[in-house]
Short mmCIF file of C-alpha atoms in Angstrom, two decimals:
data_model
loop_
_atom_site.label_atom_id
_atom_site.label_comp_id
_atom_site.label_asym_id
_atom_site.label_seq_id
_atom_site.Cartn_x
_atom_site.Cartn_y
_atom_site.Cartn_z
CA UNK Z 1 -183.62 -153.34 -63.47
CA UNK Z 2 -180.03 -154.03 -64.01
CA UNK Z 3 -178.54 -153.59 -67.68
CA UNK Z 4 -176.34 -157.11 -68.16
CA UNK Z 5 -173.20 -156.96 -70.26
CA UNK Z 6 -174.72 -158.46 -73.68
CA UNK Z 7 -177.81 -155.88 -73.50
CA UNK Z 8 -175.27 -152.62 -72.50
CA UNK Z 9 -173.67 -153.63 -75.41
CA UNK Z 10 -176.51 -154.79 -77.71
CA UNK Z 11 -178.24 -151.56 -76.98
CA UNK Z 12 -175.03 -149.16 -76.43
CA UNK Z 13 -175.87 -147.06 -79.55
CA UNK Z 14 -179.23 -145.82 -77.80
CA UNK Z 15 -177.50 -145.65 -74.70
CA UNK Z 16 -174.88 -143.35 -75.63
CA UNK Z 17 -177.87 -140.79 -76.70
CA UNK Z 18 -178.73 -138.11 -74.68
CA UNK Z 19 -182.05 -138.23 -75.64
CA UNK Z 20 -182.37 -142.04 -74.79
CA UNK Z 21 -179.73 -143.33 -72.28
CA UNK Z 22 -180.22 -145.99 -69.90
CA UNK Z 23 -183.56 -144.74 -68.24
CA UNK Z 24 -184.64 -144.71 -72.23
CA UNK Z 25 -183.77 -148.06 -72.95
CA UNK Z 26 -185.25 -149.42 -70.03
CA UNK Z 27 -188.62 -147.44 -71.30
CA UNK Z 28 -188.08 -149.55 -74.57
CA UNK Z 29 -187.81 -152.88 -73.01
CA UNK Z 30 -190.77 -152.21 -70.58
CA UNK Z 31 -193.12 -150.66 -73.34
CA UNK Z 32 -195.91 -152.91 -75.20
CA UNK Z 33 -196.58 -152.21 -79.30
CA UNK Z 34 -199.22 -153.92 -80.92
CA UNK Z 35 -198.71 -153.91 -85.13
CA UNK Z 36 -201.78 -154.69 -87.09
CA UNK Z 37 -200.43 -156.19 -90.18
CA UNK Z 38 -197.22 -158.55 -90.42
CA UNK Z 39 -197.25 -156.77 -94.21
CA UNK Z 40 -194.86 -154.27 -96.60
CA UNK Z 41 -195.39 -152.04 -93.77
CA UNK Z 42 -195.57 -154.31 -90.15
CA UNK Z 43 -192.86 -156.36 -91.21
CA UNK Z 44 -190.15 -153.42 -91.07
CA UNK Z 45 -192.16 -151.78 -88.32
CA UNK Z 46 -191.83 -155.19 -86.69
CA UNK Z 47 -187.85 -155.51 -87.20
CA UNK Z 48 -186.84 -152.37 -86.16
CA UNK Z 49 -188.81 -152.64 -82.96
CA UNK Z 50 -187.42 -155.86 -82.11
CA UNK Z 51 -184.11 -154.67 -82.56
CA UNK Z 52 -184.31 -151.43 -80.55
CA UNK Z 53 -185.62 -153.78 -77.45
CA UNK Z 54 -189.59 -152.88 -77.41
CA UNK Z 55 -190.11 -155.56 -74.53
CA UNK Z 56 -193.52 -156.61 -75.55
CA UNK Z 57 -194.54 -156.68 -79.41
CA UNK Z 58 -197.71 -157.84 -80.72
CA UNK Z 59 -198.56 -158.42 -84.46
CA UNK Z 60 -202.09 -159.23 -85.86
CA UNK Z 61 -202.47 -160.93 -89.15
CA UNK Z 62 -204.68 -164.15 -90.71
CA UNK Z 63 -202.44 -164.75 -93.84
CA UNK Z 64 -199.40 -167.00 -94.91
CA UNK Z 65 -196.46 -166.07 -96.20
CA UNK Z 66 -196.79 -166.42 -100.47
CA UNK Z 67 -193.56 -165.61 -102.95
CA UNK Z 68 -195.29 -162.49 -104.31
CA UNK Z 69 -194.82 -160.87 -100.36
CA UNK Z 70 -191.22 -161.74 -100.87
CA UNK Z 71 -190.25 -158.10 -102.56
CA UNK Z 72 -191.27 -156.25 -99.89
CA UNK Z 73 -192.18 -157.76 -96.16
CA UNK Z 74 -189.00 -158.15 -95.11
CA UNK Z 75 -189.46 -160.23 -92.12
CA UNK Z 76 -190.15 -163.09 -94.06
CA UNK Z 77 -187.61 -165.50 -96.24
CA UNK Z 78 -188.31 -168.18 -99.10
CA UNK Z 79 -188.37 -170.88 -96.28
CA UNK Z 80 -191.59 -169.40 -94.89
CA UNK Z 81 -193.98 -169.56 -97.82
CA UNK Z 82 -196.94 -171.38 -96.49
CA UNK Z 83 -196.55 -170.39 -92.97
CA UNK Z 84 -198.59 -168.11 -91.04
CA UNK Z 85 -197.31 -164.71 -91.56
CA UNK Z 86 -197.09 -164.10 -87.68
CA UNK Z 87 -195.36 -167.37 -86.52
CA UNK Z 88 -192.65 -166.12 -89.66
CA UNK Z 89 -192.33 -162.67 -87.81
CA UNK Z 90 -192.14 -164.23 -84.27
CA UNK Z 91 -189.41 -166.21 -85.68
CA UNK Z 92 -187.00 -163.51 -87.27
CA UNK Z 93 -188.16 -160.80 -84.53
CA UNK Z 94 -186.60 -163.67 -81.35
CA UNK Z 95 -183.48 -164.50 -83.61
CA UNK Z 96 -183.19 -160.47 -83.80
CA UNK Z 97 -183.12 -160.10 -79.93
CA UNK Z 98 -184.02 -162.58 -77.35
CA UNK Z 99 -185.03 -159.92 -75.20
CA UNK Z 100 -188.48 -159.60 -76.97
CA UNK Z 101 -191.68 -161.14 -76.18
CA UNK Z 102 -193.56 -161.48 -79.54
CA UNK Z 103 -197.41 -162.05 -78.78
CA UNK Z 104 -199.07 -163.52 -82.44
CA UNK Z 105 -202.48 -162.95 -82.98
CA UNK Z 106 -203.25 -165.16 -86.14
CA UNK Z 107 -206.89 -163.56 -86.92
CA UNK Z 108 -209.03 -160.93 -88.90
CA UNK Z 109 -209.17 -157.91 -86.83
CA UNK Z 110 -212.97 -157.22 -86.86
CA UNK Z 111 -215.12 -155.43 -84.71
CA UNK Z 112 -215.97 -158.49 -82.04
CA UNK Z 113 -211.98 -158.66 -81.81
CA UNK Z 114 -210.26 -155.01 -81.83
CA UNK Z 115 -210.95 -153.99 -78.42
CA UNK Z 116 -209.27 -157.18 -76.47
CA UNK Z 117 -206.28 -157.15 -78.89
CA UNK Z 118 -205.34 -153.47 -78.33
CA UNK Z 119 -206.44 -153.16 -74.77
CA UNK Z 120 -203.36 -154.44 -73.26
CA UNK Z 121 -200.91 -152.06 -75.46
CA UNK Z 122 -199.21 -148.67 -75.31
CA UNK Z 123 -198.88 -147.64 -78.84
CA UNK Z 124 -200.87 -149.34 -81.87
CA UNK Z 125 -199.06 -149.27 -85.76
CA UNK Z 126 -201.66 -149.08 -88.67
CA UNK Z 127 -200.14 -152.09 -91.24
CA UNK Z 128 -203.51 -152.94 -93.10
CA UNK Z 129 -204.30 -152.60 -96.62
CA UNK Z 130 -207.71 -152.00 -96.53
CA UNK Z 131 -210.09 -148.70 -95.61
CA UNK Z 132 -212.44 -150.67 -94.01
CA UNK Z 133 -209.74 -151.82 -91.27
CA UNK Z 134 -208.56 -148.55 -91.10
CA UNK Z 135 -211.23 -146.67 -90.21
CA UNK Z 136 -212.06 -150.01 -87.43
CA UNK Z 137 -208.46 -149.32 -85.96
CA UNK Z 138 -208.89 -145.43 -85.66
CA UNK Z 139 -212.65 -145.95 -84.16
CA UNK Z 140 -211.03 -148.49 -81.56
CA UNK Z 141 -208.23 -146.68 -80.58
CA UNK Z 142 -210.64 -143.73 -80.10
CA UNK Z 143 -212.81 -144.42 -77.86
CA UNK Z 144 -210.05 -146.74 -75.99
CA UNK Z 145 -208.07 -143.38 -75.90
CA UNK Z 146 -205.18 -145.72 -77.29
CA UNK Z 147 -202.29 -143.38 -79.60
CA UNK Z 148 -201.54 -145.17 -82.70
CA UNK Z 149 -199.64 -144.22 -86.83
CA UNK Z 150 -201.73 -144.50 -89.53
CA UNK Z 151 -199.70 -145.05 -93.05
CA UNK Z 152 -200.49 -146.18 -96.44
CA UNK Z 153 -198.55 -146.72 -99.76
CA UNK Z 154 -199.03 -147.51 -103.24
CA UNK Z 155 -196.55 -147.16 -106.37
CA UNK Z 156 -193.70 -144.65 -105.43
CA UNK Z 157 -195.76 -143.19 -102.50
CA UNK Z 158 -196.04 -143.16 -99.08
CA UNK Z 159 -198.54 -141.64 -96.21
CA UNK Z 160 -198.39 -141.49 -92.75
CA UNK Z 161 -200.00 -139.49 -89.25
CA UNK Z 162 -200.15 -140.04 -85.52
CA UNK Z 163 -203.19 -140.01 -83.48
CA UNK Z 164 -202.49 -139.21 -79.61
CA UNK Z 165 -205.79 -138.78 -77.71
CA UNK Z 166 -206.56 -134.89 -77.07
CA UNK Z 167 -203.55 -133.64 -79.42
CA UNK Z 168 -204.64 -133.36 -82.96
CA UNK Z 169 -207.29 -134.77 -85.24
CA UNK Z 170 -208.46 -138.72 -85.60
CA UNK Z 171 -207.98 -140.05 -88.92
CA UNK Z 172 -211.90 -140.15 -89.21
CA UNK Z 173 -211.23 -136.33 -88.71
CA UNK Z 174 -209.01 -135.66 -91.77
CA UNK Z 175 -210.95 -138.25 -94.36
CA UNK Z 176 -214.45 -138.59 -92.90
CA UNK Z 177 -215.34 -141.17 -95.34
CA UNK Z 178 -213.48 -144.17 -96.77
CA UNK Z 179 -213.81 -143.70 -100.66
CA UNK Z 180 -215.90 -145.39 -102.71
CA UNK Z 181 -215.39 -149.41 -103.33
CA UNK Z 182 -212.49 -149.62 -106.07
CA UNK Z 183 -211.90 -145.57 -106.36
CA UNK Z 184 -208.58 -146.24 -104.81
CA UNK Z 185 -206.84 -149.09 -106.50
CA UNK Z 186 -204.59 -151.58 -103.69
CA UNK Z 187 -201.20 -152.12 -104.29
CA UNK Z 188 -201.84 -155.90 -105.93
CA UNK Z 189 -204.21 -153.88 -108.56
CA UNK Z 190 -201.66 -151.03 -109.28
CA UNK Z 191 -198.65 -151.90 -107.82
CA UNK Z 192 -195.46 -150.65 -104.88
CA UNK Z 193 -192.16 -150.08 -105.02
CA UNK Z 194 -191.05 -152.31 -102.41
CA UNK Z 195 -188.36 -150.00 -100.70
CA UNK Z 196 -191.18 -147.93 -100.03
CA UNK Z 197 -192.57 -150.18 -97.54
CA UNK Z 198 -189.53 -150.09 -96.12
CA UNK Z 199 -189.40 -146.69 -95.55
CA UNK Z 200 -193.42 -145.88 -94.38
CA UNK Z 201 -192.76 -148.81 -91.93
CA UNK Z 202 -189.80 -147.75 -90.19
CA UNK Z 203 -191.00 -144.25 -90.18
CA UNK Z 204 -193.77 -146.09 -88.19
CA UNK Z 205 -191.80 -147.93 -85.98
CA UNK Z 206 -190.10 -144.53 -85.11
CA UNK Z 207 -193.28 -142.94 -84.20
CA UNK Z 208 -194.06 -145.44 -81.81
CA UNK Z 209 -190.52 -145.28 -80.27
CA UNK Z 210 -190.33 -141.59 -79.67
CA UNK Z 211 -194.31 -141.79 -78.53
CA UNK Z 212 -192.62 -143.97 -75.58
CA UNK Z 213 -189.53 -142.07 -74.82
CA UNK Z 214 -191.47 -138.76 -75.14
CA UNK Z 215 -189.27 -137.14 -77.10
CA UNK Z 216 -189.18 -135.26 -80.04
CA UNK Z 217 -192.41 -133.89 -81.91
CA UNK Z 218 -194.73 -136.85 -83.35
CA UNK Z 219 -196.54 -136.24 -86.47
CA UNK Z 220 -199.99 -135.13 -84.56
CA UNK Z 221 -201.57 -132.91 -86.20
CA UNK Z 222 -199.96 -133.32 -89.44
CA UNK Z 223 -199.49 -135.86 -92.89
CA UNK Z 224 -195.92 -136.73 -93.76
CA UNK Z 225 -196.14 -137.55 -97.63
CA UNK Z 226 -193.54 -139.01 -99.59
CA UNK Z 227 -193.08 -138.93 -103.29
CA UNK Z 228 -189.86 -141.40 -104.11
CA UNK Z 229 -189.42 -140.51 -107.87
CA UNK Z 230 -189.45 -136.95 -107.07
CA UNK Z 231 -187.64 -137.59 -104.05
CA UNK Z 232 -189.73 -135.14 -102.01
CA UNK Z 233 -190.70 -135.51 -98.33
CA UNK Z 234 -193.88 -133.33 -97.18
CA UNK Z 235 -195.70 -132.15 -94.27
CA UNK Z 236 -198.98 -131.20 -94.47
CA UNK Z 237 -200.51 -129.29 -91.54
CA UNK Z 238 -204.15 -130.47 -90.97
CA UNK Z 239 -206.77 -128.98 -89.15
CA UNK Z 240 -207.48 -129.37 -85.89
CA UNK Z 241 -209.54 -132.10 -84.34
CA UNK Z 242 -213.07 -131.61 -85.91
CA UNK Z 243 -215.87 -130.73 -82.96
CA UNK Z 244 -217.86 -132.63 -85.48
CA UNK Z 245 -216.41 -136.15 -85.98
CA UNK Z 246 -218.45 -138.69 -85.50
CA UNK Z 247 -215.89 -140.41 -83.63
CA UNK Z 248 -213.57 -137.76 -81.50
CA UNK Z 249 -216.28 -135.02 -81.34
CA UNK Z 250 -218.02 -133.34 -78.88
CA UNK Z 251 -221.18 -135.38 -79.19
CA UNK Z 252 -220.08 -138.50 -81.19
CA UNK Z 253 -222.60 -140.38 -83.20
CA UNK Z 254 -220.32 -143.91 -83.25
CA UNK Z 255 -220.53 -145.76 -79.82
CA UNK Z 256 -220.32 -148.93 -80.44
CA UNK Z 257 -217.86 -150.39 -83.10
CA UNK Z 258 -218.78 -152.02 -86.11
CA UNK Z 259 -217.60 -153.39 -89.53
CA UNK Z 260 -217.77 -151.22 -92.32
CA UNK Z 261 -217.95 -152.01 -95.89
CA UNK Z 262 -216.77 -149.36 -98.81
CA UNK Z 263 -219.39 -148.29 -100.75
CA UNK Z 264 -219.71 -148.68 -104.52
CA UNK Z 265 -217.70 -146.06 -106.76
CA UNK Z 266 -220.39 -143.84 -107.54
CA UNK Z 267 -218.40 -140.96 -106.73
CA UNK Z 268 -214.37 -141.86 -107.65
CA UNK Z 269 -213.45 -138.26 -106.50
CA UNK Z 270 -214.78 -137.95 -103.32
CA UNK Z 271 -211.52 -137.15 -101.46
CA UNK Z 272 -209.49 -139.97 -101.42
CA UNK Z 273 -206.41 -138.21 -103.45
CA UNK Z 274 -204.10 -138.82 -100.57
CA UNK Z 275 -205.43 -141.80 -99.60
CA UNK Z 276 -203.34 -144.87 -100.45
CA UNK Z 277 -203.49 -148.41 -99.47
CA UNK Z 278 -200.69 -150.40 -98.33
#
């Protein structure tokens, strides 16, 4: 595959990295993402990919565009209220860079779905605002032995972790349960700063590019927290991959996927402190 004069030069400041180059780039362009979410955190997850020259981008979402998305999913102007949320994203993603294929998947990811839409992908990116979807995402990428980046946000704060198959713990490993219904308010209910989004997505989006240039140390095995008023990054080590989990373990107990519900809030703290919603 021969570079042509308008990609060397669309693509020059990867090139002239060591750690990318031209063999790098040409990883980028031949590498598939799929992003669950064309939300506060797809929709920068979805620029930045487009621009670095991912060749093959997917993005999953049933919604349209409303004004109150406006403040933080960046991939979408004024002129797309009303439209589906994906055919907005296609839109900016191809006037970003031509070189792109953008796949749109205008659906609920459920259980009957997840397994066909991720099959054909390298790298999966976690953009949903809901546990439920969460947990369906980490259970499918499991047992598909598919690497994917988990993140969340809500007010000034910001989550994230990567999952790569036999180097570090599931998400199922490090919060077993989703927390009760309505123990973790969502962003509509409590709020987001919408730079935030910004940041958690493109912190995304960088997981899945250094995942495909393998370079660099991905956040397996540990939770990157953010805290923007106090202006304070964190990494928290977690433990290793539970023998345990019902979903990674050595004798897993979920084999088939389902759709899960959250369960009432009979018990608000059940460990959900640093879980967040997007």
């Amino acid at each position: 595959m021969a570079f042509s004069n308008e990609q060397l030069e669309r693509y020059s400041r990867h090139i002239i990295l060591k750690e990318v180059g031209v063999k790098g780039q040409k990883k980028l362009l031949n590498a598939r993402v799929l992003i669950i979410g064309a939300g506060g955190l797809g929709a920068p997850a979805a620029l930045y990919l487009a621009a670095a020259g991912v060749g093959t981008i997917g993005i999953v979402d049933a919604d349209e565009v409303d004004l109150s998305n406006l403040q933080r999913q960046v991939i979408h102007a004024t002129s797309n209220i009303g439209e589906p949320k994906v055919e907005s994203a296609k839109e900016t993603m191809e006037d970003i860079n031509p070189d792109v294929t953008v796949n749109t998947y205008q659906e609920f990811v459920d259980s009957t779905n997840i397994a066909e839409l991720i099959a054909d992908y390298d790298f999966v990116i976690d953009g949903v605002d809901n546990f439920p979807t969460k947990f369906l995402i980490n259970d499918a990428c499991v047992m598909a032995k598919k690497p994917f980046v988990h993140a969340g946000i809500i007010r000034f704060k910001g989550q994230l972790m990567t999952y790569v198959p036999g180097e570090g713990p599931c998400y199922r490993c490090v919060f077993k349960t989703m927390p009760p219904k309505d123990a973790v308010p969502t962003c509509k209910q409590a709020g987001v700063i919408g730079a935030m989004a910004g940041v958690i997505g493109c912190l995304e989006a960088l997981e899945a590019i250094k995942y495909i240039l393998g370079i660099g140390n991905l956040l397996t095995g540990k939770l990157l927290t953010y805290d923007a008023l106090a202006g304070d990054f964190h990494t928290i080590k977690l433990p290793p991959a539970d023998p345990n989990c019902a979903i990674c373990g050595e004798h897993p107990t979920i084999t088939e996927l389902i759709d899960y519900e959250q369960p009432e809030c009979a018990d608000a703290a059940h460990g959900v402190s640093l879980k967040v919603g997007e």
